[in-house]
Amino acid sequence: VAPKKPPQSAPPLSSGPRRNKAGTLSGNEALFVTVRPIRIIGDPVLHTPAQPVTRFDDELQELLYDMVDTMRAAPGVGLAAPQIGVSQQVFVWEWTDDEGILQQGAVINPTLDTGPRSTSSADPEADLEGCLSIPDLRFPLARANRAVLTGTTPQQTPLQITAEGWLARIFQHEFDHLQGTLYADRLPWPDKRRARREIRANGWGQPGHSWTPGVDEYELAEEPEET
Ligand code: NI
């Protein structure tokens, strides 16, 4: 299969000028990868609508670098700013699709239009969804197969991406994060009850919990499909 170019509107993700590209240390160079703790379900920032970004400054650029580093370290295929405790309308994604094409980007102040949500019940395997803020748990959730993401790039140019399949799912999942909604909130019974039980069993569902990729041992044995 010939490689296709990613959408023009999705700017390549930089992991920041602080990263030593080769991943090696030479001389006085240090490898700076800033991984921030990921908030776990129950933290108020995850359950509060995020604020619109109004300043496209160095602080926003720093936030984006940290989000990309944290997403890659988890590893995850998407990350929203509230997940690292920042209540701003920003999310990033990085996912290689079934044809081997790298889909990646960042969006600021997005809106999302979805087609009709699937009315059939979720497929226990194909629709299995996870979230870095509910580590190691997965439940099937039916999502719309198509979603149109509109917003702004970090460079303040307009962005619009029409996504299908898993990328559409990533967009719906991350957009939900910016509304203060987690996928666990969308689960139908009895999965919602099972999820709540698991969350309580881990001591989560209340403020004050987080985990740090590379430090805490979550997600190590899993496919990198969480967002
Ligand atoms: Ni998530």
Coordinates of C-alpha atoms and ligand atoms in Angstrom, one line a residue:
V1 CA 0.0 0.0 0.0
A2 CA 1.5 3.3 -1.1
P3 CA 1.8 5.8 1.8
K4 CA -0.6 8.6 1.7
K5 CA 0.1 12.0 3.0
P6 CA -1.6 13.0 6.2
P7 CA -4.2 15.8 5.9
Q8 CA -2.7 19.1 5.0
S9 CA -4.5 20.7 7.9
A10 CA -2.7 18.5 10.5
P11 CA 0.6 20.0 11.3
P12 CA 3.4 17.6 12.2
L13 CA 3.8 17.2 15.9
S14 CA 7.0 18.5 17.3
S15 CA 8.2 17.1 20.6
G16 CA 9.9 20.3 21.4
P17 CA 13.3 21.8 20.9
R18 CA 14.3 20.4 24.2
R19 CA 14.4 16.9 23.0
N20 CA 17.6 15.4 21.8
K21 CA 16.4 13.9 18.5
A22 CA 18.8 11.0 18.5
G23 CA 17.9 10.1 22.0
T24 CA 21.6 10.0 22.9
L25 CA 23.5 12.1 25.3
S26 CA 26.6 13.8 24.1
G27 CA 28.8 16.3 25.8
N28 CA 26.8 18.6 28.0
E29 CA 23.6 17.9 26.1
A30 CA 20.8 16.5 28.2
L31 CA 17.7 14.7 27.1
F32 CA 14.8 16.8 28.2
V33 CA 11.4 15.1 28.0
T34 CA 8.8 16.6 30.2
V35 CA 6.3 14.0 31.3
R36 CA 3.6 15.4 33.5
P37 CA 1.5 13.4 35.9
I38 CA -1.8 12.2 34.4
R39 CA -4.8 13.0 36.5
I40 CA -7.1 10.1 37.4
I41 CA -10.9 10.0 37.3
G42 CA -12.3 11.9 40.3
D43 CA -9.9 14.9 39.9
P44 CA -12.2 17.9 39.5
V45 CA -10.3 19.2 36.4
L46 CA -11.4 16.1 34.5
H47 CA -15.1 16.7 35.3
T48 CA -15.1 20.5 34.5
P49 CA -15.5 22.1 31.0
A50 CA -12.1 23.4 29.9
Q51 CA -11.6 27.2 29.2
P52 CA -11.0 28.5 25.7
V53 CA -7.4 29.3 24.8
T54 CA -7.0 33.1 24.4
R55 CA -3.3 33.5 24.4
F56 CA -1.1 31.8 21.7
D57 CA 2.1 32.3 23.5
D58 CA 5.2 30.4 24.8
E59 CA 3.2 29.0 27.6
L60 CA 0.8 27.3 25.1
Q61 CA 3.8 26.0 23.1
E62 CA 5.3 24.6 26.3
L63 CA 2.0 22.9 27.2
L64 CA 1.8 21.3 23.7
Y65 CA 5.3 19.9 24.0
D66 CA 4.6 18.5 27.5
M67 CA 1.3 17.0 26.2
V68 CA 3.1 15.3 23.3
D69 CA 5.9 14.0 25.6
T70 CA 3.4 12.7 28.1
M71 CA 1.1 11.1 25.5
R72 CA 4.1 9.3 23.9
A73 CA 5.5 8.2 27.3
A74 CA 2.1 6.8 28.5
P75 CA 1.9 5.5 25.7
G76 CA -1.4 6.9 24.4
V77 CA -2.9 7.9 21.0
G78 CA -4.4 11.1 22.3
L79 CA -4.3 13.4 25.3
A80 CA -6.4 16.4 26.4
A81 CA -5.0 19.3 28.5
P82 CA -7.2 18.6 31.5
Q83 CA -5.6 15.2 31.8
I84 CA -2.4 16.9 32.9
G85 CA -4.3 19.3 35.1
V86 CA -4.6 22.2 32.6
S87 CA -8.2 23.4 32.0
Q88 CA -7.6 24.6 28.5
Q89 CA -9.3 23.6 25.2
V90 CA -6.4 21.8 23.7
F91 CA -5.9 18.2 22.6
V92 CA -3.2 16.3 20.7
W93 CA -3.3 12.9 18.9
E94 CA -0.8 10.6 17.3
W95 CA -1.9 7.3 15.9
T96 CA -0.9 5.0 13.0
D97 CA -3.9 3.9 11.1
D98 CA -4.5 0.5 9.6
E99 CA -2.8 1.5 6.4
G100 CA 0.4 2.5 8.3
I101 CA -0.2 6.2 7.9
L102 CA 0.7 8.3 10.9
Q103 CA -2.2 10.5 11.9
Q104 CA -1.0 13.3 14.2
G105 CA -1.9 16.8 15.2
A106 CA -2.9 19.3 17.8
V107 CA -6.1 21.4 17.9
I108 CA -7.0 24.5 19.9
N109 CA -10.6 25.5 20.8
P110 CA -12.2 22.7 18.8
T111 CA -15.7 22.0 17.8
L112 CA -16.8 18.5 16.7
D113 CA -19.6 17.5 14.4
T114 CA -20.4 13.8 14.4
G115 CA -22.7 11.7 12.3
P116 CA -25.3 9.7 14.0
R117 CA -24.1 7.6 16.8
S118 CA -24.3 3.9 16.1
T119 CA -27.6 2.6 17.4
S120 CA -26.4 -1.0 17.5
S121 CA -24.8 -2.0 20.7
A122 CA -21.0 -1.8 21.0
D123 CA -18.9 -4.5 19.7
P124 CA -17.1 -6.1 22.6
E125 CA -13.8 -6.1 20.7
A126 CA -13.8 -3.6 17.9
D127 CA -15.3 -0.9 20.1
L128 CA -13.1 -1.4 23.1
E129 CA -12.1 2.0 24.5
G130 CA -9.7 3.1 27.2
C131 CA -8.6 6.3 28.8
L132 CA -5.3 7.3 30.3
S133 CA -7.2 8.9 33.2
I134 CA -8.8 5.5 34.0
P135 CA -5.7 3.4 33.5
D136 CA -5.7 -0.2 32.6
L137 CA -9.5 -0.5 32.2
R138 CA -11.3 -0.9 28.9
F139 CA -15.0 -1.1 28.0
P140 CA -16.8 -1.2 24.7
L141 CA -18.5 2.0 23.7
A142 CA -20.4 2.7 20.5
R143 CA -19.2 5.9 18.8
A144 CA -20.1 7.7 15.6
N145 CA -18.1 6.4 12.7
R146 CA -17.5 9.8 11.3
A147 CA -16.5 13.1 12.9
V148 CA -15.5 16.5 11.6
L149 CA -13.1 18.3 13.7
T150 CA -12.8 22.1 13.4
G151 CA -10.6 24.4 15.3
T152 CA -7.3 26.2 15.2
T153 CA -3.7 24.9 14.9
P154 CA -1.1 26.0 17.5
Q155 CA 0.1 28.3 14.7
Q156 CA -3.4 29.9 14.7
T157 CA -4.4 28.7 11.3
P158 CA -7.9 27.2 10.8
L159 CA -8.0 23.5 10.9
Q160 CA -10.7 21.1 9.7
I161 CA -10.3 17.3 9.5
T162 CA -12.9 14.8 8.5
A163 CA -12.1 11.5 10.3
E164 CA -13.6 8.0 10.2
G165 CA -13.2 4.9 12.3
W166 CA -10.7 5.0 15.1
L167 CA -9.5 8.5 14.4
A168 CA -13.1 9.7 14.7
R169 CA -13.2 7.8 18.0
I170 CA -10.1 9.5 19.2
F171 CA -11.6 12.9 18.3
Q172 CA -14.8 12.2 20.1
H173 CA -13.0 10.9 23.2
E174 CA -10.7 13.9 23.4
F175 CA -13.4 16.4 22.6
D176 CA -15.4 14.9 25.4
H177 CA -12.5 15.5 27.8
L178 CA -12.7 19.2 27.0
Q179 CA -16.4 19.1 28.0
G180 CA -15.6 17.4 31.3
T181 CA -16.9 14.1 30.1
L182 CA -15.1 10.8 30.3
Y183 CA -15.9 7.7 28.3
A184 CA -17.0 6.0 31.5
D185 CA -19.8 8.6 31.8
R186 CA -21.1 7.4 28.4
L187 CA -21.2 3.7 29.1
P188 CA -24.5 1.9 29.1
W189 CA -25.6 -0.3 31.9
P190 CA -24.4 -2.7 33.1
D191 CA -20.9 -1.7 32.0
K192 CA -21.3 1.6 33.7
R193 CA -21.9 -0.2 37.0
R194 CA -18.9 -2.5 36.4
A195 CA -16.7 0.5 35.6
R196 CA -17.7 2.3 38.8
R197 CA -17.0 -0.8 40.8
E198 CA -13.5 -1.1 39.3
I199 CA -12.8 2.6 39.7
R200 CA -13.8 2.4 43.4
A201 CA -11.8 -0.8 43.9
N202 CA -8.7 1.1 42.8
G203 CA -9.5 3.9 45.3
W204 CA -10.2 6.4 42.4
G205 CA -13.3 8.5 41.8
Q206 CA -12.1 11.1 44.3
P207 CA -9.7 14.0 44.0
G208 CA -6.0 13.6 44.4
H209 CA -5.0 10.7 42.2
S210 CA -2.6 10.7 39.3
W211 CA 0.0 8.5 37.7
T212 CA 3.3 9.3 35.9
P213 CA 4.3 7.4 32.8
G214 CA 7.7 5.9 33.2
V215 CA 7.4 6.0 37.0
D216 CA 4.1 4.2 37.8
E217 CA 3.4 0.9 36.3
Y218 CA 0.3 1.4 34.3
E219 CA -0.3 0.6 30.7
L220 CA 2.9 -1.3 30.2
A221 CA 1.4 -4.5 28.9
E222 CA -1.3 -2.9 26.8
E223 CA -1.7 -1.8 23.2
P224 CA -1.1 1.9 22.9
E225 CA -4.7 2.7 22.1
E226 CA -5.7 4.7 25.1
T227 CA -6.5 8.4 25.0
Ligands
NI1 NI -9.1 9.8 27.9

